[in-house]
Tab-separated table of C-alpha atoms (C1' of nucleotides) in Angstrom:
chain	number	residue	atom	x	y	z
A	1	UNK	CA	8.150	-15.857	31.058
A	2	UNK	CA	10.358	-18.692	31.243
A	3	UNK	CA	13.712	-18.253	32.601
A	4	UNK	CA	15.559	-20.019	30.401
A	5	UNK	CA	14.383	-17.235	27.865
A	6	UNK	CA	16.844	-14.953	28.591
A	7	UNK	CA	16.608	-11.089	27.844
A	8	UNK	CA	19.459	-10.114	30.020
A	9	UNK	CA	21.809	-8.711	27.171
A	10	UNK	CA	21.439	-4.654	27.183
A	11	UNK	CA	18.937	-3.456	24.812
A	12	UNK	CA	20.680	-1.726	22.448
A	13	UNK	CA	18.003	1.103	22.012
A	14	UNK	CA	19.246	4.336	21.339
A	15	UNK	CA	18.089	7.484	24.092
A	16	UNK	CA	15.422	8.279	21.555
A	17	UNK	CA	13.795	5.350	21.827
A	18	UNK	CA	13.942	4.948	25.477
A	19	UNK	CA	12.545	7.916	26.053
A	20	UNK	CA	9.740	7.161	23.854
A	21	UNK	CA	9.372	3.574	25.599
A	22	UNK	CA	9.047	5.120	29.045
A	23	UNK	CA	6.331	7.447	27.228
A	24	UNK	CA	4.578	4.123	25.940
A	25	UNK	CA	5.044	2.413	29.232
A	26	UNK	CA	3.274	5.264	31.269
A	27	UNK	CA	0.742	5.266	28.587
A	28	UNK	CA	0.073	1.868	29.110
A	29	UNK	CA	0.044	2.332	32.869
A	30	UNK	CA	-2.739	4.785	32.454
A	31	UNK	CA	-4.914	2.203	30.683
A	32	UNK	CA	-4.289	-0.488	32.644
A	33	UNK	CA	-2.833	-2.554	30.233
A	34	UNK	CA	0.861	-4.326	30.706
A	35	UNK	CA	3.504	-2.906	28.499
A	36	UNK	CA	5.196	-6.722	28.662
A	37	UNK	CA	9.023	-7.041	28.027
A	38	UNK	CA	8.667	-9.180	24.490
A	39	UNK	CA	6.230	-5.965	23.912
A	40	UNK	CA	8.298	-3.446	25.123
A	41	UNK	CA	11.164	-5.235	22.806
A	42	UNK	CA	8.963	-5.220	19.497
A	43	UNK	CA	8.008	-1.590	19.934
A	44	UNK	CA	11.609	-0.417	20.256
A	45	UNK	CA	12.797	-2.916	17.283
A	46	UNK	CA	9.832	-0.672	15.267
A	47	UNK	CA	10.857	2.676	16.830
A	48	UNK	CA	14.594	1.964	15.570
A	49	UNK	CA	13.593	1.464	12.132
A	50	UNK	CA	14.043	4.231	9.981
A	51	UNK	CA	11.402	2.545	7.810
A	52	UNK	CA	8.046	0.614	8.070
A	53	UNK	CA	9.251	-2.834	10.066
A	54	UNK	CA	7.684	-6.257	8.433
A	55	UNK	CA	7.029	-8.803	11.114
A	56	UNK	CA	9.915	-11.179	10.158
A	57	UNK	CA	12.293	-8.191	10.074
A	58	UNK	CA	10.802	-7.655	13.721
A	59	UNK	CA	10.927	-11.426	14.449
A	60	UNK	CA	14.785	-11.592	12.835
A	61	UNK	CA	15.947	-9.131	15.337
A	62	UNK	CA	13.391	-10.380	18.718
A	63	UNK	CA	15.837	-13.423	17.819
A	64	UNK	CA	18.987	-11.736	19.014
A	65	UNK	CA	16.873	-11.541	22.697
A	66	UNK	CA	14.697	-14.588	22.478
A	67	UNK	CA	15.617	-17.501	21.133
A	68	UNK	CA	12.543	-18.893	21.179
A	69	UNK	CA	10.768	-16.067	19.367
A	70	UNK	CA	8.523	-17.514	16.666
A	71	UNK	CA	6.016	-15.721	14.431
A	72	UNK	CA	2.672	-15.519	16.962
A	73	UNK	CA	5.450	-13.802	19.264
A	74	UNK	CA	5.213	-11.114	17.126
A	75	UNK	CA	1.973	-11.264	15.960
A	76	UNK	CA	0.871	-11.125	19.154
A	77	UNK	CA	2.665	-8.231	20.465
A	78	UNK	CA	1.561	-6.741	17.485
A	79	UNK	CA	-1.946	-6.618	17.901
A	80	UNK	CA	-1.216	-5.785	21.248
A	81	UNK	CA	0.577	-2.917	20.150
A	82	UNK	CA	-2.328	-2.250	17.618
A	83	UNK	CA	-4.873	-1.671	20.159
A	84	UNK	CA	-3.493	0.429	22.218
A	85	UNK	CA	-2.627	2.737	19.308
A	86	UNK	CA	1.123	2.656	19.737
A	87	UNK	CA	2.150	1.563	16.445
A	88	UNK	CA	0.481	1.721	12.642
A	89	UNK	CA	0.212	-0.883	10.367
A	90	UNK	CA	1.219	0.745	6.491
A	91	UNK	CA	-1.464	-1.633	4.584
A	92	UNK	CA	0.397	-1.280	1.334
A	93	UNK	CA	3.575	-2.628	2.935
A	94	UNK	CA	2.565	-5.032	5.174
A	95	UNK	CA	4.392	-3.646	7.578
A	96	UNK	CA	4.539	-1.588	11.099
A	97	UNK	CA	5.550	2.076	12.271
A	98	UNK	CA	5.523	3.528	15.545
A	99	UNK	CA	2.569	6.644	15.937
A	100	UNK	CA	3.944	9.421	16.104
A	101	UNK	CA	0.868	11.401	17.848
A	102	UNK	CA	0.936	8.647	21.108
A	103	UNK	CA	4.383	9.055	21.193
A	104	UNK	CA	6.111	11.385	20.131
A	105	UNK	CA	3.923	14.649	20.041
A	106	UNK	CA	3.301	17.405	23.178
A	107	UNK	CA	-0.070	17.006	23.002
A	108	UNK	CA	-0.982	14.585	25.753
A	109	UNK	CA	-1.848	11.476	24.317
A	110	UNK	CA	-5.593	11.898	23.746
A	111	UNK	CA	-5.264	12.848	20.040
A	112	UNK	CA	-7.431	11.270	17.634
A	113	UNK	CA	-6.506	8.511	15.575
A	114	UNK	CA	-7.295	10.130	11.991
A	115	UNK	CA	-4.132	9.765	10.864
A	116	UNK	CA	-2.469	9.629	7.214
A	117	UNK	CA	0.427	8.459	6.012
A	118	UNK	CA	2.828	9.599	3.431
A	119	UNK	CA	5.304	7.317	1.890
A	120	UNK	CA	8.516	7.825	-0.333
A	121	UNK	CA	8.886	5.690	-3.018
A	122	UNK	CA	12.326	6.888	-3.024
A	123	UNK	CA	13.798	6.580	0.330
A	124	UNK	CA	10.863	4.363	1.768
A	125	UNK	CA	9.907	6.488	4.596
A	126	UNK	CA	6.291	7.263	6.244
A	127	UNK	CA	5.336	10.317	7.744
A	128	UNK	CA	2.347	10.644	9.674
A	129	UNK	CA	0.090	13.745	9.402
A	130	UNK	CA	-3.072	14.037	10.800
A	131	UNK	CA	-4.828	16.647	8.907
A	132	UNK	CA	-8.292	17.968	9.352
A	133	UNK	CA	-9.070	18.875	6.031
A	134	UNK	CA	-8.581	15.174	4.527
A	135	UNK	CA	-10.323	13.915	7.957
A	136	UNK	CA	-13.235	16.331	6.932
A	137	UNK	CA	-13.604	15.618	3.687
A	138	UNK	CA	-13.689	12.039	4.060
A	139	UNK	CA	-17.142	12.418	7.190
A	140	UNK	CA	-18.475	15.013	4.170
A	141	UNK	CA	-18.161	12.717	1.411
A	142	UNK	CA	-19.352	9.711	3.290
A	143	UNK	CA	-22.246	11.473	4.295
A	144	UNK	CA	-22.839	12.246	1.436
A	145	UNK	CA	-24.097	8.446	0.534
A	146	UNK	CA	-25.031	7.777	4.024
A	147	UNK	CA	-22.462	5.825	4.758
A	148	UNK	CA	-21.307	5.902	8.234
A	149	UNK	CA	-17.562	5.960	8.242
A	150	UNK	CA	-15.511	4.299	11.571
A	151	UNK	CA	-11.719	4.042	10.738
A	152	UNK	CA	-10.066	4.737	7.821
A	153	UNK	CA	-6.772	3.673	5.740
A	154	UNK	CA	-5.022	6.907	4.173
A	155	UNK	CA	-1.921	5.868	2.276
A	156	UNK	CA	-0.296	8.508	0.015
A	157	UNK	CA	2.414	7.533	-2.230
A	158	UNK	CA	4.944	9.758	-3.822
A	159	UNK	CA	8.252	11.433	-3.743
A	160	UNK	CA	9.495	13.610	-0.174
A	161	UNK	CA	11.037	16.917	0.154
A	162	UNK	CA	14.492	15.290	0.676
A	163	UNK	CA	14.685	12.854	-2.164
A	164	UNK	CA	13.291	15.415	-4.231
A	165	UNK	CA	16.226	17.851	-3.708
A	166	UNK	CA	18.439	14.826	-4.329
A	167	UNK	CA	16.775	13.694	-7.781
A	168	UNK	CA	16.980	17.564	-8.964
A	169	UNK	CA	20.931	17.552	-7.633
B	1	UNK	CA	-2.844	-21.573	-25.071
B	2	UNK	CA	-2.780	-24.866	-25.349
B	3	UNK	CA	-5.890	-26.526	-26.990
B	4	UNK	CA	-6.114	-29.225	-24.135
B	5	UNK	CA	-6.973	-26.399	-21.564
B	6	UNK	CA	-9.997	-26.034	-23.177
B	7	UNK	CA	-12.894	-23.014	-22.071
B	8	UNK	CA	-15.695	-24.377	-24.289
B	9	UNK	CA	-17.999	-24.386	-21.123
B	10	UNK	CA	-20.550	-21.470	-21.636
B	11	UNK	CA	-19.714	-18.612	-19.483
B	12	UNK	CA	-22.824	-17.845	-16.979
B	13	UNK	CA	-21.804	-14.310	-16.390
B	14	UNK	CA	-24.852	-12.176	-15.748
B	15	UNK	CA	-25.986	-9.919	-18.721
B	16	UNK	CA	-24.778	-6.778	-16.742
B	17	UNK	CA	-21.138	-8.571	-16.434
B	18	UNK	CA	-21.273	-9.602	-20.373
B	19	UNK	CA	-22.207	-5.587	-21.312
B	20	UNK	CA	-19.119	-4.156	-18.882
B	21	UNK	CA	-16.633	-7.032	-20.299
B	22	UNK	CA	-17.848	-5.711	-23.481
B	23	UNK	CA	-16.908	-2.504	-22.163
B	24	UNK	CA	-13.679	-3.679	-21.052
B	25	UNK	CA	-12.671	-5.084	-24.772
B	26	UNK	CA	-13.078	-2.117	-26.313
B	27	UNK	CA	-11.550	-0.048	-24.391
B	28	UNK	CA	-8.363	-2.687	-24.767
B	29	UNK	CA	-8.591	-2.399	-28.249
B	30	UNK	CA	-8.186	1.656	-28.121
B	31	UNK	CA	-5.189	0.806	-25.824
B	32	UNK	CA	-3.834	-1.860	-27.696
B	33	UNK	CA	-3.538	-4.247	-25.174
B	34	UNK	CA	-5.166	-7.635	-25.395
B	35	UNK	CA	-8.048	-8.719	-23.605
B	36	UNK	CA	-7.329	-12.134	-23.849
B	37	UNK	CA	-9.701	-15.222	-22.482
B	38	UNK	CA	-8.399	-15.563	-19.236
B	39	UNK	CA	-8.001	-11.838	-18.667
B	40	UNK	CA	-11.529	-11.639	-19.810
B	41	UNK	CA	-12.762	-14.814	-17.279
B	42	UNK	CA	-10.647	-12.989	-13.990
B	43	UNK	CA	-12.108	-9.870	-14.965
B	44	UNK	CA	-15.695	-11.356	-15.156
B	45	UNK	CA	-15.136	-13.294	-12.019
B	46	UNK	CA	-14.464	-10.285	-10.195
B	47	UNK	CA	-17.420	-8.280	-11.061
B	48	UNK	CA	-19.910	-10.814	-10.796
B	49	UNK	CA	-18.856	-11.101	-6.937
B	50	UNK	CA	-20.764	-8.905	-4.770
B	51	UNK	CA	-18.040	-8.415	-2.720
B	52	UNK	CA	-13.965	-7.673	-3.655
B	53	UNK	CA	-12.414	-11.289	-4.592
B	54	UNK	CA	-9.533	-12.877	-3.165
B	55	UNK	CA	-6.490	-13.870	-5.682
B	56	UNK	CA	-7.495	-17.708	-4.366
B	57	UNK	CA	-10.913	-17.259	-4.365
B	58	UNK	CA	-11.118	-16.057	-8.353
B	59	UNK	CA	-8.821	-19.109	-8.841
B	60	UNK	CA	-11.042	-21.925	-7.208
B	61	UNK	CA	-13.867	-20.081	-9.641
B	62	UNK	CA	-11.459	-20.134	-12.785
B	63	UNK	CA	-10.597	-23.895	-12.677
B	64	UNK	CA	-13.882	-24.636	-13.884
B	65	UNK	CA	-13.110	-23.073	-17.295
B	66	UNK	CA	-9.370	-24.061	-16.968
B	67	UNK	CA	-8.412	-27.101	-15.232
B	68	UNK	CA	-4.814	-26.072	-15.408
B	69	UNK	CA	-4.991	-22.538	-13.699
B	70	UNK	CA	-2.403	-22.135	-10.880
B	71	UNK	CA	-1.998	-18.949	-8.115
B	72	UNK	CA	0.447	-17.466	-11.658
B	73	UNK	CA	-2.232	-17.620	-13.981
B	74	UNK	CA	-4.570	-15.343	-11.769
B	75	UNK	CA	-1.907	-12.989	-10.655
B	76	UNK	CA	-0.822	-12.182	-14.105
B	77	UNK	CA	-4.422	-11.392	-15.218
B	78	UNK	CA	-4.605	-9.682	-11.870
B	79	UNK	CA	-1.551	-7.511	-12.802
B	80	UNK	CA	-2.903	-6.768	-16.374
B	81	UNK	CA	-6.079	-5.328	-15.028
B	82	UNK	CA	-4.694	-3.661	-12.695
B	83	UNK	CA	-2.763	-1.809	-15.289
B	84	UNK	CA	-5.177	-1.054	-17.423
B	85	UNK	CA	-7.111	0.307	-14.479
B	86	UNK	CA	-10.339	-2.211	-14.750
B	87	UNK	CA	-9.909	-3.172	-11.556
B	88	UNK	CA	-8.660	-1.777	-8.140
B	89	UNK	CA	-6.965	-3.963	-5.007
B	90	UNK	CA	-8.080	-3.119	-1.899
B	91	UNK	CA	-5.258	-3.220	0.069
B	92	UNK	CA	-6.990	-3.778	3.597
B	93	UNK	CA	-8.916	-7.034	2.177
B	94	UNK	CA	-5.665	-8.279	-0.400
B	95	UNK	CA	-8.767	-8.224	-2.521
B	96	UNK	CA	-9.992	-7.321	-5.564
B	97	UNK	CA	-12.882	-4.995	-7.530
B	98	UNK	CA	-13.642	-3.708	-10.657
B	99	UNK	CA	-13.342	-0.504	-11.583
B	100	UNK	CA	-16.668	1.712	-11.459
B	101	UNK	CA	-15.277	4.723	-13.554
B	102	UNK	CA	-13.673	3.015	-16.184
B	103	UNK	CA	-16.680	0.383	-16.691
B	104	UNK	CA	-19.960	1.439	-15.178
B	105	UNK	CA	-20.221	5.456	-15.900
B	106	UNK	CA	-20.890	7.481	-18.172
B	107	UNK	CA	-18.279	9.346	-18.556
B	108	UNK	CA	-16.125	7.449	-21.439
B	109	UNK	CA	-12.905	6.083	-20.222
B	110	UNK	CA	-11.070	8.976	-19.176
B	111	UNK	CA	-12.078	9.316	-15.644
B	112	UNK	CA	-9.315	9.920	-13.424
B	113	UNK	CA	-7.480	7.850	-10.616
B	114	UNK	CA	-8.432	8.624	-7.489
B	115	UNK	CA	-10.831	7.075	-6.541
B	116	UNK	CA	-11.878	6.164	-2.368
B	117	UNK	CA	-13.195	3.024	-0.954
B	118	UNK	CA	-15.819	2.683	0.926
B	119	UNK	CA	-15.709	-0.638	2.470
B	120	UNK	CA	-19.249	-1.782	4.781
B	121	UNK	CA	-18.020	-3.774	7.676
B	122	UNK	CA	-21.371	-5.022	7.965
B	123	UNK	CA	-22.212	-6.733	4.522
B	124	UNK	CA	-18.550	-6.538	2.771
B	125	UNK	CA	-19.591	-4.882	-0.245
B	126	UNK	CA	-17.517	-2.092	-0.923
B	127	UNK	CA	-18.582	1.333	-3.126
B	128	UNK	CA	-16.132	3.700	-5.366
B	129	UNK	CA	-16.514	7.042	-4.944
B	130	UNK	CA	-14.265	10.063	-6.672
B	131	UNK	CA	-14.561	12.675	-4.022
B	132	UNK	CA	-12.688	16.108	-5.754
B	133	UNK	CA	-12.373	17.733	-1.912
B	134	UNK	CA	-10.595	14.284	-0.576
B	135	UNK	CA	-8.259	14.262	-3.639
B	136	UNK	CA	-8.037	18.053	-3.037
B	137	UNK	CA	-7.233	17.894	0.818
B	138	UNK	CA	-4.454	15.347	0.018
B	139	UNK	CA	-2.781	17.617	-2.429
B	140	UNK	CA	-2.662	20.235	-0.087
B	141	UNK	CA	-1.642	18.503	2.681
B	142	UNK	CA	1.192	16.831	0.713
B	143	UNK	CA	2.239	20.145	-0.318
B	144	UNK	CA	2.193	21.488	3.193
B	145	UNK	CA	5.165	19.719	3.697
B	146	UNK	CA	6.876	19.446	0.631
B	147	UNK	CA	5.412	15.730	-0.486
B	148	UNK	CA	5.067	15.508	-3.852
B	149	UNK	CA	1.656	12.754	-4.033
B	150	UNK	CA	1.503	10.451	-6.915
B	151	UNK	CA	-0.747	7.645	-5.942
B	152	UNK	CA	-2.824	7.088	-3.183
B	153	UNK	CA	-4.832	4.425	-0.848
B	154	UNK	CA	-7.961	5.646	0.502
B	155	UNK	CA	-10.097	3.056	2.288
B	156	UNK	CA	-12.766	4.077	4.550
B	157	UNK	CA	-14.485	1.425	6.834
B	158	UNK	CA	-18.065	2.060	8.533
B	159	UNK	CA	-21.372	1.054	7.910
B	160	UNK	CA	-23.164	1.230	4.515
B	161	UNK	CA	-26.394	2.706	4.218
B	162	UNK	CA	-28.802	0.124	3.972
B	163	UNK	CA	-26.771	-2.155	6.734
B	164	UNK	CA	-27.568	0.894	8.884
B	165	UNK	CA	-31.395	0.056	8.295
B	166	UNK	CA	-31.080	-3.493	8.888
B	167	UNK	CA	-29.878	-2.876	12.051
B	168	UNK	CA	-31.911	-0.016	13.177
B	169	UNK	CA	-35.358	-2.575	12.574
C	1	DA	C1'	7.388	-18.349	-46.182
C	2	DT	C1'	9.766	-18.311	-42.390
C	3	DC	C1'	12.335	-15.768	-38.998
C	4	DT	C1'	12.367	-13.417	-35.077
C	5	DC	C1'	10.882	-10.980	-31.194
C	6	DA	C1'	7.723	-9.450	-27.698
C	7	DG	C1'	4.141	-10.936	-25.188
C	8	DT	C1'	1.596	-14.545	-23.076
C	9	DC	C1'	0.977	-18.760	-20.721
C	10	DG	C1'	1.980	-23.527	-18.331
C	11	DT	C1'	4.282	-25.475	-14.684
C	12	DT	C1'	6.847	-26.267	-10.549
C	13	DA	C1'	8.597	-24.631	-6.642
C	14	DT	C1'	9.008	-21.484	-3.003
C	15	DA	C1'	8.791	-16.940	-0.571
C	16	DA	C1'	6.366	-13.891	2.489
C	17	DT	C1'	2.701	-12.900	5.535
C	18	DA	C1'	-0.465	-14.471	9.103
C	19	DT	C1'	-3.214	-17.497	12.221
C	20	DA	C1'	-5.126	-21.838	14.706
C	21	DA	C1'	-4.877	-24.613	18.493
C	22	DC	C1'	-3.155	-26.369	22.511
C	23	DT	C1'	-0.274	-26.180	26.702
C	24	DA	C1'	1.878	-23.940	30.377
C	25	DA	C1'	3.570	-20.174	33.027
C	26	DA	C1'	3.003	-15.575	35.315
C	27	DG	C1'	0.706	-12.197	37.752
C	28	DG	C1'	-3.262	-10.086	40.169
C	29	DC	C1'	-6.333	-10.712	43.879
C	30	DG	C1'	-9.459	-12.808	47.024
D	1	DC	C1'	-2.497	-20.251	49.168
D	2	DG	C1'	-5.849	-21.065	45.325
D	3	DC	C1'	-8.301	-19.264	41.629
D	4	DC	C1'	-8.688	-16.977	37.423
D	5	DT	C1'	-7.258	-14.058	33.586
D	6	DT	C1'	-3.661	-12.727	30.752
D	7	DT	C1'	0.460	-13.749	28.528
D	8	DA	C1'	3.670	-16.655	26.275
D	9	DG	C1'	5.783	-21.138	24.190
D	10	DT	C1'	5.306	-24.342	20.626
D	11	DT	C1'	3.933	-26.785	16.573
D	12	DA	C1'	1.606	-26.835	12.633
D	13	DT	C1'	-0.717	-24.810	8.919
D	14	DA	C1'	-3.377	-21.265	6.296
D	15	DT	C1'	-3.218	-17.442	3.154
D	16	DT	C1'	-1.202	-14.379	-0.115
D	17	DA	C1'	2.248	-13.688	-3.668
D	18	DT	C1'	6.338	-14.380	-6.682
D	19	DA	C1'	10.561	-16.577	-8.985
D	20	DA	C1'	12.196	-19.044	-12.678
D	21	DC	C1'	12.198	-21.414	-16.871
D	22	DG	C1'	10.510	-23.372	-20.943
D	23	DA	C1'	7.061	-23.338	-24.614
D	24	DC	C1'	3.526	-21.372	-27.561
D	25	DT	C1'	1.437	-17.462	-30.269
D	26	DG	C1'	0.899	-13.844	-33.372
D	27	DA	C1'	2.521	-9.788	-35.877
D	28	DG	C1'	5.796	-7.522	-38.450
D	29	DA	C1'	10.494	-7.817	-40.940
D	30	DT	C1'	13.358	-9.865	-44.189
DNA sequence: ATCTCAGTCGTTATAATATAACTAAAGGCG
DNA sequence: CGCCTTTAGTTATATTATAACGACTGAGAT
């Protein structure tokens, strides 16, 4: 990296999200794959979000630690990000949020990557589940027609337990 | 609409397309909503392509019947379908399908709306299924946890059937 | 019969999301 | 060091989607 690209101010990442970029870092070091500082920046800027994080919201705040930043600086550590499972991309929001079984679970990190995601239409959050019974269903009714299934998008929209209590308040 | 956008030309839609768009106009008519001419064209666009059609893609396609069509023309039709349910966006493509329950079955109209996607990475085309154990195994895996579903994304990727043969010869 | 209102459409401009293509620097490794 | 792969900078552009405003249409109300 150049220099004159400066990323000396402190992050500003809260222990949370340290913690769970030293998790991502070792990860990384276990696969042999480089855990860069721009990516190390983006993953934190998505692991601070309390919602899904768009790439320009990403790129806005990159901005405040690279100047230069432009959108294939995102993009890029996006994909990168992408591959090695450390972030999900919500299709119906265009936009990015950190996975919660590579990071944040006790399990190791050699869970499976059948994961669902539920969003609130009221307060805009995704949780991610991964639960058998949907991952099931979807190899039985693929079968089914012979289809052959390899990855799959599971989006569920609707209201959470917390902005439910508040809309019956 | 004005007279000089004229849409004299003779629609080549395919028999099969004319039958579902006569479908699609009476079921309109039991709604009340208006099937209008270049609801009717984007609608017939979309199901005559073997594959889901991009927003740009059914507008290159609908400036041969109207010279004057621009990206709001198609997104408004898009938008009217989609409300009516004729056709379904499949949010990992930004693409577009019609809708096999309300236009191909035999059901009448009152299918429900929950339907999966089963997209072939090998040949694009992508099937509709209505699988009652996936739409099952998402409302009890909302419920686990207190989500309250209301719509949902389900988009399966893999190989289709006969792309499976292809390649196995 | 015309008024009026909701719905639809034409038109222009622009927002939001994403990638291509080329150059150069950094880092691993002989 | 010298070579090669990966990563990043930079500019430009592609792709997808919407905002905003004025005008036309058609159906019911007066």
């Amino acid at each position: 990296m150049l220099s004159s690209t400066a990323t000396t101010e402190l992050d500003p990442f809260s222990p949370r999200t340290l913690a769970l970029l030293d998790r991502a870092a070792a990860f990384c070091t276990t696969r042999a794959s480089r855990l860069t500082e721009t990516r190390r920046l983006v993953l934190g800027l998505i692991l601070e979000s309390r919602k899904p994080a768009g790439a320009y919201d990403i790129l806005d705040h990159l901005r405040q630690y690279q100047r230069n930043a432009a959108p294939p600086t995102v993009y890029r550590a996006l994909d990168f990000l992408l591959a090695q499972g450390l972030i999900h991309r919500i299709e119906r929001m265009s936009a990015f949020i950190g996975c919660a079984h590579r990071l944040d679970c006790h399990h190791g990190n050699g869970c499976g990557h059948r994961a669902q995601f539920l969003i609130c239409s009221g307060c805009g959050a995704v949780s991610e589940v991964e639960d058998s019974e949907i991952s099931h269903a979807i190899t039985s009714a693929s079968r089914k027609i012979g289809f052959k299934p390899q990855q799959s998008t599971i989006e569920i929209e609707g209201i959470c337990a917390s902005c439910q209590q508040a809309d019956s308040t």
